[in-house]
Structures are given as structure tokens and as C-alpha cells.
Amino acid sequence: MQNSNEQQPIISEVNDLQLGTSEDDHSIIAARVVDEEEESGKIKSYSDKNNYQEGNSSDIKQGAFMDLKLLSYNVFMRPIVKTNKSDYKDARLDELIIKMKEDNFDIICLQELFSTASNRLSKLLKEFSDFEHVHLSRNTWKLKPIDSGLVIMSRFQIVERDSFIFSQGSNIDGYTTKGVLSVLLDISKKDSQEKKYLLIFNTHTQANYDLKDESYWKIQQSQVSEMAIFIHRKMKQFSGVSALVCGDFNIDARNKPEWYNWMMDRLNEINNNEALEALKKQYPLDISPLQGSHISDEYTSIVKELSERKGESESKLSITDLVLEKQGNHPISFGDFIVENGTEKPREVILTNPETLITKERLDYIFLVESSLQIPTLSVQNCCIEPFFRPLEKITESMPCTQLSDHYAVSLSCTF
């Protein structure tokens, strides 16, 4: 159990298809020191002309409002396998840790940071000791041999955590426990009488191992459908709370706009009771609480408070693609390019599969989900692509990567 006299981290280990774990379930306790000092951090936004415009995400003024920074990033650290000569996983992780610390994020959602046959996840958690609250999926070998690779790290207290595993997966993905993690965060200011909460979802859907094989798209459809049901369940459970849905959806908004539009339509079906009930029949999720799980008094009180918000449980939910809203286009987050002497060339060749060079895809997203009846409490300052390029002086023969992953990250700065 957690020592009430010490601030300590809670790390969730989900190893069951069932849902409803509480703060004390499957936890690992280790002392950590909270560093509350803030540092300024630069983020760069992408335009379709391959220009990266600098903007300071720490320019939000302090005062009556609280600023929050979130990162969503597929870090491309798969267990055992490699794409080309080397994935340089350990070297990239070392630099990624430094970079994420410099940018001083409050919430970090990572994809493809697998713990199977690797100590990289443990190393990252040790380095980010000021993130007291962590939710992840591991120790899943009884279900499948490879974990989900999903991690949520937060400076804010996790009041409730949940998860589920997709029912379908193909190729390597079929051996992983890919799905969705969710956390309810208490983002209230210290000593504030008014409690504020935020839901965070982190996901990674089926990869496209053959762009000509649409069977992968069929699996993605089932996964997005299950995700929509899960999001609706959590939004109903915590009525009136805003949510951020982050991750690598592997659905390309640039080259497959019809797939992107389908995804947005399916996510919006949580507002249509008839369509939602049909989805639930087609994709029956096991959403019962873990047997013997402990539900804290604080959790019970919060659920009661939020469930008593009259009318909001029946309100419409709006779903906003924040990058599209803030940038006005679908920027590339995978398979980028440069132009040399009038010829397009791949921007990155060390980590990217040769078959996906210059595919110019947008696969990575942050969605805002809000109730139509609630007073907006979240003001988005910026949401943009963060390429995480490596400085030219660091690119060497022994470490030739030009960026820290084959994907670009998505960063968000907002005010509550």
C-alpha cells in the first residue's frame, strides 16, 4: 500500500481484458521526488511546404489559469526486430529522454515503447522520476507474448485508470496487446476548492504492413469502433469532463481522406444512440470490473459528483481534430520528404521502411472530446507536429539517425 507520508508513484500493470482498475490495483510503489520548476520549451509547427515555424509553447501567462503541455509520440522502439541495418533504439532513447525533459511536458503519451525483452521502459520511468503517476500495460504474457507498447505518464494525480485490448490484430500486431489506455486526472490547482478533471486516452491501432492490402483497414475499422464504444463509456461515466484522445491511429488523412472521414464519422456515432447500440452488439467489449478490485472512497465520491451533473449525460459530444483546427491542414507525420534540385527525396532513410519512403502520411492525432452542454474549460493554445530532428552536429557514422523516430510527435499546449 502507498505510504501516506510520502509522495510516491502509482504504476498500473494491466494484465486482463477486463476493465475498471482503481488507483491501488496492480501497483508498484517506489519513492520519487516531484520537481515543480517549469522550464520554457520550443515546439515547431509543420506546414505542407516543409517549413517548420518556431513557437514558444511556454508563453501562456500564469495567474488564474493553469497551463498544461502534452506530448503524444510513437517512439518506434519495438522489441527484438529492426527495419534496416539498425534501429539505434538505445541511443535514440537517451536523446529522447533529454529532449522531453527540456520541453517540460506535463502529460506524455507514448506508443511503441515495448517492455517485452527490453529494459527501455524501466529506464525511461526511472529518468522521469518527477512523473509520479504512470499507467501502462505490461505483464500480459498470459494473453499474448508482446505488451501494448502504450504508456501514459502524468505529473497530475491519476484518480481512475482503465484499458481494453483490441479484439482483432494481424501480422506482428496479432501477437501484441494493442488497445486503449485511459486515465482520469485531477488537474485542480493546489489548495483549490474547485475540482477539475481531464480524461486522457492513448491508443495505437493496427499497422499497415502492405499499403495495397485492405484487410488491415478492415481491422482498423473494428478497432476504431471498439474505441468509440470505450470513449462513450468513459465520457458517460465522468459526465461533463473534457477528454483528449491521443495516439498513432495508422489512418492516413492525406492520402486516404475517405478513411479519415470514416474514422471521424465512426467516432461521432457515440452521439447516435441507435448507431451506438448497433456497434455494441457487433463489438461486445468485456467491461466488467476486475474481481476483487479496490474502489477508493475518493473515487466513489468523484463518480457520484460527476454522475449528478444533470443533463450532461444526455448531451451531444463534439470531437475536434486539434492539429487540423490549429494548422488548417493535415501535416505529414510519417514518410516526409525534402526537395533537392526539383526532385523529391526522403527526409529520413535510416529508420523508415524503404516501402514507405515519401508516402507523405498523417497518422498521428490528438482529438478533443467535449460535451455540448458544458462550459468550455480547456482553451487550446497550439497543437502541432513536433518532428524531433537531431542536430546536424550529432549525426555521425555510429549514430546516423536524422530524427528520433520514424514518426513525428504531436504536441499540445492548452490552458484550464
Coordinates of C-alpha atoms in Angstrom, one line a residue:
M1 CA 0.0 0.0 0.0
Q2 CA 1.1 3.6 -0.5
N3 CA 2.7 5.4 2.4
S4 CA 0.5 8.4 3.2
N5 CA 3.5 10.3 4.4
E6 CA 5.4 10.2 1.1
Q7 CA 4.6 11.2 -2.4
Q8 CA 5.0 8.1 -4.4
P9 CA 4.3 6.9 -8.0
I10 CA 1.5 4.6 -9.0
I11 CA 2.3 2.4 -11.9
S12 CA -0.6 0.3 -13.3
E13 CA 0.1 -3.1 -14.7
V14 CA -2.9 -4.2 -16.7
N15 CA -2.8 -7.9 -17.5
D16 CA -6.5 -8.6 -18.0
L17 CA -9.1 -8.0 -20.7
Q18 CA -11.5 -6.7 -18.0
L19 CA -11.8 -3.1 -17.1
G20 CA -12.3 -0.9 -14.1
T21 CA -9.0 -0.9 -12.2
S22 CA -8.6 1.6 -9.4
E23 CA -5.6 3.6 -8.1
D24 CA -4.4 0.7 -5.9
D25 CA -4.8 -2.2 -8.3
H26 CA -1.7 -3.8 -9.8
S27 CA 0.6 -1.0 -8.5
I28 CA 4.3 -0.8 -8.0
I29 CA 5.5 1.6 -5.3
A30 CA 8.8 3.5 -5.3
A31 CA 9.8 6.8 -3.9
R32 CA 10.1 9.8 -6.2
V33 CA 10.8 13.5 -5.8
V34 CA 8.5 16.0 -7.5
D35 CA 10.2 18.7 -9.4
E36 CA 7.7 21.6 -9.9
E37 CA 10.1 24.0 -11.5
E38 CA 9.0 25.0 -15.0
E39 CA 11.3 25.4 -18.0
S40 CA 10.5 27.1 -21.3
G41 CA 10.3 24.8 -24.3
K42 CA 10.2 25.3 -28.1
I43 CA 7.8 23.5 -30.4
K44 CA 7.8 23.6 -34.2
S45 CA 4.8 23.5 -36.3
Y46 CA 4.7 21.9 -39.7
S47 CA 3.4 23.4 -42.9
D48 CA 2.8 21.5 -46.2
K49 CA 5.7 23.4 -47.7
N50 CA 8.1 21.6 -45.3
N51 CA 8.7 24.8 -43.3
Y52 CA 8.9 24.5 -39.6
Q53 CA 7.8 27.7 -37.8
E54 CA 9.0 28.1 -34.3
G55 CA 6.6 28.9 -31.5
N56 CA 7.1 29.0 -27.8
S57 CA 4.6 26.7 -26.1
S58 CA 5.5 28.2 -22.7
D59 CA 4.3 31.7 -23.4
I60 CA 1.0 31.1 -21.6
K61 CA 0.8 33.5 -18.7
Q62 CA 0.5 32.3 -15.1
G63 CA -2.4 33.5 -12.9
A64 CA -6.0 32.5 -12.6
F65 CA -5.5 29.9 -15.3
M66 CA -3.3 26.8 -15.4
D67 CA -1.3 25.9 -18.4
L68 CA -0.7 22.3 -19.5
K69 CA 1.6 20.7 -22.1
L70 CA 1.0 17.2 -23.5
L71 CA 3.1 15.1 -25.9
S72 CA 1.9 12.1 -28.0
Y73 CA 4.7 10.2 -29.7
N74 CA 5.2 6.9 -31.5
V75 CA 8.8 6.4 -30.4
F76 CA 9.5 3.3 -32.7
M77 CA 11.1 1.1 -30.1
R78 CA 9.8 -2.4 -31.0
P79 CA 11.2 -5.5 -29.2
I80 CA 14.0 -7.5 -30.9
V81 CA 13.2 -6.7 -34.6
K82 CA 14.8 -3.9 -36.7
T83 CA 13.8 -2.3 -40.0
N84 CA 17.1 -1.6 -41.8
K85 CA 20.7 -2.0 -40.6
S86 CA 19.8 -0.9 -37.1
D87 CA 17.0 1.0 -35.2
Y88 CA 19.5 2.6 -32.8
K89 CA 17.0 2.2 -30.1
D90 CA 19.2 2.8 -27.0
A91 CA 20.9 5.8 -28.5
R92 CA 17.6 7.3 -29.6
L93 CA 16.1 6.7 -26.2
D94 CA 18.9 8.5 -24.4
E95 CA 18.4 11.6 -26.6
L96 CA 14.6 11.4 -26.4
I97 CA 14.8 11.5 -22.6
I98 CA 16.9 14.7 -22.8
K99 CA 14.6 16.3 -25.3
M100 CA 11.4 15.5 -23.5
K101 CA 12.8 16.9 -20.2
E102 CA 13.9 20.1 -22.0
D103 CA 10.4 20.6 -23.3
N104 CA 8.9 20.2 -19.8
F105 CA 5.7 18.3 -20.7
D106 CA 3.0 17.7 -18.0
I107 CA 1.5 14.6 -19.7
I108 CA 3.3 12.2 -22.0
C109 CA 1.5 9.5 -24.1
L110 CA 3.9 7.2 -25.8
Q111 CA 3.3 4.4 -28.4
E112 CA 5.7 1.6 -29.3
L113 CA 7.7 1.7 -26.1
F114 CA 7.6 -2.0 -25.6
S115 CA 8.8 -3.6 -22.4
T116 CA 8.9 -7.1 -23.8
A117 CA 12.5 -8.4 -23.9
S118 CA 13.8 -4.8 -23.1
N119 CA 14.6 -2.6 -20.2
R120 CA 14.0 0.7 -22.1
L121 CA 10.6 1.3 -20.5
S122 CA 12.1 0.8 -17.0
K123 CA 15.0 3.2 -17.9
L124 CA 12.6 5.9 -19.1
L125 CA 10.4 5.7 -16.0
K126 CA 13.5 5.9 -13.8
E127 CA 14.7 9.0 -15.6
F128 CA 11.2 10.7 -15.4
S129 CA 11.0 10.3 -11.6
D130 CA 9.1 13.5 -11.3
F131 CA 6.1 12.0 -13.1
E132 CA 4.5 10.4 -10.1
H133 CA 1.6 8.8 -11.9
V134 CA 2.0 6.2 -14.7
H135 CA -0.4 3.9 -16.4
L136 CA 0.8 1.2 -18.7
S137 CA 0.0 -2.3 -19.9
R138 CA 2.5 -5.0 -19.2
N139 CA 2.9 -8.5 -17.7
T140 CA 0.4 -9.6 -20.4
W141 CA 2.3 -12.7 -21.5
K142 CA -0.6 -14.9 -20.3
L143 CA -2.7 -13.3 -23.1
K144 CA -0.2 -12.5 -25.8
P145 CA 3.7 -12.6 -25.9
I146 CA 4.1 -8.8 -26.5
D147 CA 2.8 -5.9 -24.5
S148 CA 0.9 -3.0 -26.0
G149 CA 3.8 -0.5 -26.0
L150 CA 1.5 2.1 -24.6
V151 CA 2.4 4.4 -21.7
I152 CA 0.8 7.4 -20.1
M153 CA 3.0 9.5 -17.7
S154 CA 1.5 12.4 -15.7
R155 CA 2.5 15.0 -13.2
F156 CA -1.2 15.1 -12.2
Q157 CA -2.8 12.5 -9.9
I158 CA -4.5 9.6 -11.6
V159 CA -7.9 9.2 -9.9
E160 CA -9.1 6.3 -12.1
R161 CA -7.4 4.2 -14.8
D162 CA -8.9 1.9 -17.4
S163 CA -8.0 -0.1 -20.5
F164 CA -9.0 -2.6 -23.0
I165 CA -7.3 -4.8 -25.7
F166 CA -8.5 -4.8 -29.3
S167 CA -10.3 -8.0 -30.3
Q168 CA -8.5 -8.1 -33.7
G169 CA -5.0 -7.8 -34.9
S170 CA -2.9 -9.1 -37.8
N171 CA 0.7 -9.9 -38.6
I172 CA 3.0 -8.8 -35.7
D173 CA 0.2 -6.8 -34.2
G174 CA -1.7 -10.0 -33.6
Y175 CA 0.9 -11.0 -31.0
T176 CA 0.6 -7.7 -29.1
T177 CA -1.9 -6.4 -26.6
K178 CA -2.6 -3.2 -28.5
G179 CA -5.7 -1.4 -27.3
V180 CA -6.5 1.8 -25.4
L181 CA -5.3 3.1 -22.1
S182 CA -7.4 5.8 -20.3
V183 CA -6.8 7.8 -17.1
L184 CA -8.9 10.4 -15.2
L185 CA -6.6 13.1 -14.0
D186 CA -7.2 15.5 -11.1
I187 CA -5.8 18.7 -12.7
S188 CA -7.1 21.0 -9.9
K189 CA -4.8 23.7 -8.6
K190 CA -3.2 23.1 -5.3
D191 CA -5.5 24.1 -2.4
S192 CA -8.3 24.9 -4.8
Q193 CA -11.8 24.2 -3.6
E194 CA -13.0 23.7 -7.2
K195 CA -12.1 20.3 -8.6
K196 CA -11.2 20.0 -12.2
Y197 CA -10.7 16.7 -14.1
L198 CA -9.4 15.6 -17.5
L199 CA -9.7 12.3 -19.3
I200 CA -6.7 11.1 -21.4
F201 CA -6.9 8.2 -23.9
N202 CA -3.8 6.7 -25.5
T203 CA -4.0 4.3 -28.4
H204 CA -2.1 2.6 -31.2
T205 CA -4.1 0.8 -33.9
Q206 CA -3.3 -1.9 -36.5
A207 CA -0.2 -1.1 -38.7
N208 CA -0.4 -1.2 -42.5
Y209 CA 2.2 -3.8 -43.4
D210 CA 1.1 -3.7 -47.0
L211 CA -0.5 -0.5 -48.3
K212 CA -2.2 -2.5 -51.1
D213 CA -3.8 -5.0 -48.6
E214 CA -7.0 -3.5 -47.4
S215 CA -7.5 -6.3 -44.8
Y216 CA -5.5 -4.1 -42.4
W217 CA -8.0 -1.4 -43.0
K218 CA -10.9 -3.7 -42.0
I219 CA -9.1 -4.4 -38.7
Q220 CA -8.6 -0.7 -38.1
Q221 CA -12.3 -0.2 -38.6
S222 CA -13.1 -2.8 -35.9
Q223 CA -10.6 -1.2 -33.6
V224 CA -11.9 2.4 -34.1
S225 CA -15.4 1.0 -33.5
E226 CA -14.4 -0.6 -30.2
M227 CA -12.5 2.6 -29.3
A228 CA -15.7 4.7 -29.9
I229 CA -17.7 2.4 -27.5
F230 CA -15.0 2.7 -24.9
I231 CA -14.8 6.5 -25.2
H232 CA -18.6 6.8 -24.9
R233 CA -18.5 4.6 -21.8
K234 CA -15.9 6.8 -20.1
M235 CA -17.5 10.1 -21.1
K236 CA -20.8 8.9 -19.7
Q237 CA -19.1 7.6 -16.5
F238 CA -17.4 11.0 -16.0
S239 CA -20.1 13.4 -17.2
G240 CA -19.0 16.9 -18.3
V241 CA -15.3 16.1 -18.2
S242 CA -13.3 17.0 -21.3
A243 CA -11.1 14.3 -22.9
L244 CA -8.0 14.2 -25.1
V245 CA -7.7 11.2 -27.4
C246 CA -4.0 10.7 -28.4
G247 CA -2.1 8.2 -30.5
D248 CA -0.9 6.6 -33.7
F249 CA -4.2 5.7 -35.5
N250 CA -2.4 4.4 -38.6
I251 CA -5.2 6.0 -40.7
D252 CA -3.8 8.4 -43.3
A253 CA -5.8 11.7 -43.6
R254 CA -3.7 12.9 -46.5
N255 CA -3.7 10.0 -49.0
K256 CA -6.9 8.3 -47.8
P257 CA -9.3 11.1 -46.9
E258 CA -12.2 8.7 -47.2
W259 CA -10.7 6.6 -44.4
Y260 CA -10.1 9.6 -42.3
N261 CA -13.7 10.8 -42.8
W262 CA -14.9 7.3 -41.9
M263 CA -12.9 7.4 -38.7
M264 CA -14.4 10.8 -37.7
D265 CA -17.9 9.6 -38.6
R266 CA -17.5 6.4 -36.5
L267 CA -16.1 8.4 -33.5
N268 CA -19.1 10.7 -33.8
E269 CA -21.5 7.8 -33.7
I270 CA -21.3 7.9 -30.0
N271 CA -23.9 10.7 -30.3
N272 CA -26.3 8.4 -32.1
N273 CA -27.9 6.0 -29.6
E274 CA -29.3 3.7 -32.3
A275 CA -25.9 3.5 -34.1
L276 CA -24.1 3.1 -30.8
E277 CA -26.3 0.2 -29.7
A278 CA -25.7 -1.5 -33.1
L279 CA -21.9 -1.0 -32.5
K280 CA -22.1 -2.6 -29.1
K281 CA -23.9 -5.7 -30.5
Q282 CA -21.3 -6.0 -33.2
Y283 CA -18.3 -5.3 -30.9
P284 CA -19.2 -6.6 -27.4
L285 CA -16.5 -5.4 -25.1
D286 CA -15.8 -7.1 -21.7
I287 CA -16.1 -4.0 -19.5
S288 CA -16.8 -5.5 -16.1
P289 CA -14.5 -4.5 -13.1
L290 CA -11.7 -6.8 -12.1
Q291 CA -12.7 -9.3 -9.5
G292 CA -11.7 -8.1 -6.0
S293 CA -10.6 -4.7 -7.2
H294 CA -10.5 -2.0 -4.6
I295 CA -12.6 1.1 -5.2
S296 CA -11.4 4.0 -3.1
D297 CA -13.7 6.4 -1.2
E298 CA -12.3 9.3 -3.2
Y299 CA -13.1 7.5 -6.5
T300 CA -16.6 6.7 -5.4
S301 CA -17.1 10.4 -4.3
I302 CA -15.9 11.7 -7.7
V303 CA -18.1 9.3 -9.7
K304 CA -21.1 10.4 -7.6
E305 CA -20.3 14.1 -8.1
L306 CA -19.9 13.8 -11.8
S307 CA -22.9 11.5 -12.4
E308 CA -25.1 14.1 -10.6
R309 CA -24.5 16.7 -13.3
K310 CA -28.0 16.9 -14.6
G311 CA -28.5 16.8 -18.4
E312 CA -24.9 16.4 -19.4
S313 CA -25.0 12.7 -19.7
E314 CA -27.6 13.1 -22.4
S315 CA -25.7 15.9 -24.2
K316 CA -24.0 15.7 -27.6
L317 CA -20.3 15.2 -27.7
S318 CA -18.2 17.2 -30.0
I319 CA -15.0 15.7 -31.4
T320 CA -12.3 18.0 -32.8
D321 CA -9.1 17.2 -34.6
L322 CA -6.9 19.7 -32.9
V323 CA -4.0 19.7 -35.4
L324 CA -6.4 20.2 -38.3
E325 CA -8.1 23.0 -36.4
K326 CA -5.0 24.8 -35.4
Q327 CA -2.9 24.2 -38.5
G328 CA -5.6 24.3 -41.1
N329 CA -4.3 21.2 -42.9
H330 CA -3.2 17.6 -42.4
P331 CA 0.6 17.9 -41.9
I332 CA 2.9 15.0 -42.6
S333 CA 3.7 12.9 -39.5
F334 CA 5.3 9.9 -41.4
G335 CA 7.1 9.4 -44.7
D336 CA 8.2 13.0 -45.0
F337 CA 10.3 14.4 -47.9
I338 CA 12.6 17.2 -49.0
V339 CA 13.2 18.7 -52.4
E340 CA 16.7 18.9 -53.9
N341 CA 17.2 20.3 -57.4
G342 CA 13.5 20.0 -58.1
T343 CA 13.4 16.3 -57.1
E344 CA 11.6 14.9 -54.1
K345 CA 13.8 12.8 -51.8
P346 CA 13.0 11.0 -48.5
R347 CA 13.8 13.2 -45.4
E348 CA 14.6 10.1 -43.4
V349 CA 16.1 6.8 -44.6
I350 CA 17.7 5.2 -41.5
L351 CA 14.6 4.1 -39.6
T352 CA 11.9 4.2 -42.2
N353 CA 10.9 1.1 -44.2
P354 CA 12.0 1.5 -47.8
E355 CA 8.5 0.7 -49.0
T356 CA 7.1 3.7 -47.1
L357 CA 9.6 6.4 -48.1
I358 CA 8.0 9.6 -49.3
T359 CA 4.5 8.3 -48.6
K360 CA 3.6 11.7 -47.0
E361 CA 1.2 10.3 -44.5
R362 CA -0.6 11.8 -41.5
L363 CA -1.1 9.0 -39.0
D364 CA -0.8 10.7 -35.6
Y365 CA -3.6 12.7 -33.9
I366 CA -4.9 14.4 -30.8
F367 CA -8.7 14.8 -30.6
L368 CA -10.6 16.9 -28.1
V369 CA -13.9 15.4 -26.9
E370 CA -16.3 17.8 -25.1
S371 CA -19.9 17.8 -24.0
S372 CA -22.1 20.3 -25.9
L373 CA -23.7 21.4 -22.6
Q374 CA -20.6 22.0 -20.6
I375 CA -18.9 25.4 -20.3
P376 CA -15.6 25.0 -22.1
T377 CA -12.8 24.9 -19.6
L378 CA -10.0 23.9 -21.9
S379 CA -8.5 26.6 -24.2
V380 CA -6.1 25.1 -26.8
Q381 CA -3.2 27.5 -27.5
N382 CA -1.5 25.3 -30.0
C383 CA -1.5 21.8 -31.4
C384 CA 1.1 20.9 -33.9
I385 CA 3.6 18.4 -35.3
E386 CA 6.9 18.1 -33.5
P387 CA 9.5 16.4 -35.7
F388 CA 12.2 15.9 -33.1
F389 CA 15.0 16.3 -35.6
R390 CA 18.5 15.7 -34.4
P391 CA 21.1 18.5 -34.6
L392 CA 23.4 18.1 -37.6
E393 CA 26.5 18.1 -35.4
K394 CA 25.2 14.9 -33.7
I395 CA 24.7 12.9 -36.9
T396 CA 27.7 10.6 -37.2
E397 CA 28.5 7.3 -38.8
S398 CA 27.9 5.5 -35.5
M399 CA 24.6 7.3 -35.0
P400 CA 23.3 8.4 -38.4
C401 CA 19.6 9.0 -37.5
T402 CA 18.4 12.4 -38.5
Q403 CA 15.3 12.3 -36.2
L404 CA 14.4 10.4 -33.0
S405 CA 11.7 8.2 -34.5
D406 CA 10.2 7.2 -37.9
H407 CA 7.1 9.2 -36.8
Y408 CA 6.8 12.8 -35.8
A409 CA 5.3 13.6 -32.5
V410 CA 2.2 15.7 -31.8
S411 CA 2.4 18.4 -29.0
L412 CA -0.4 20.3 -27.4
S413 CA -0.3 23.4 -25.2
C414 CA -3.6 24.5 -23.5
T415 CA -5.0 26.5 -20.6
F416 CA -7.5 25.5 -18.0

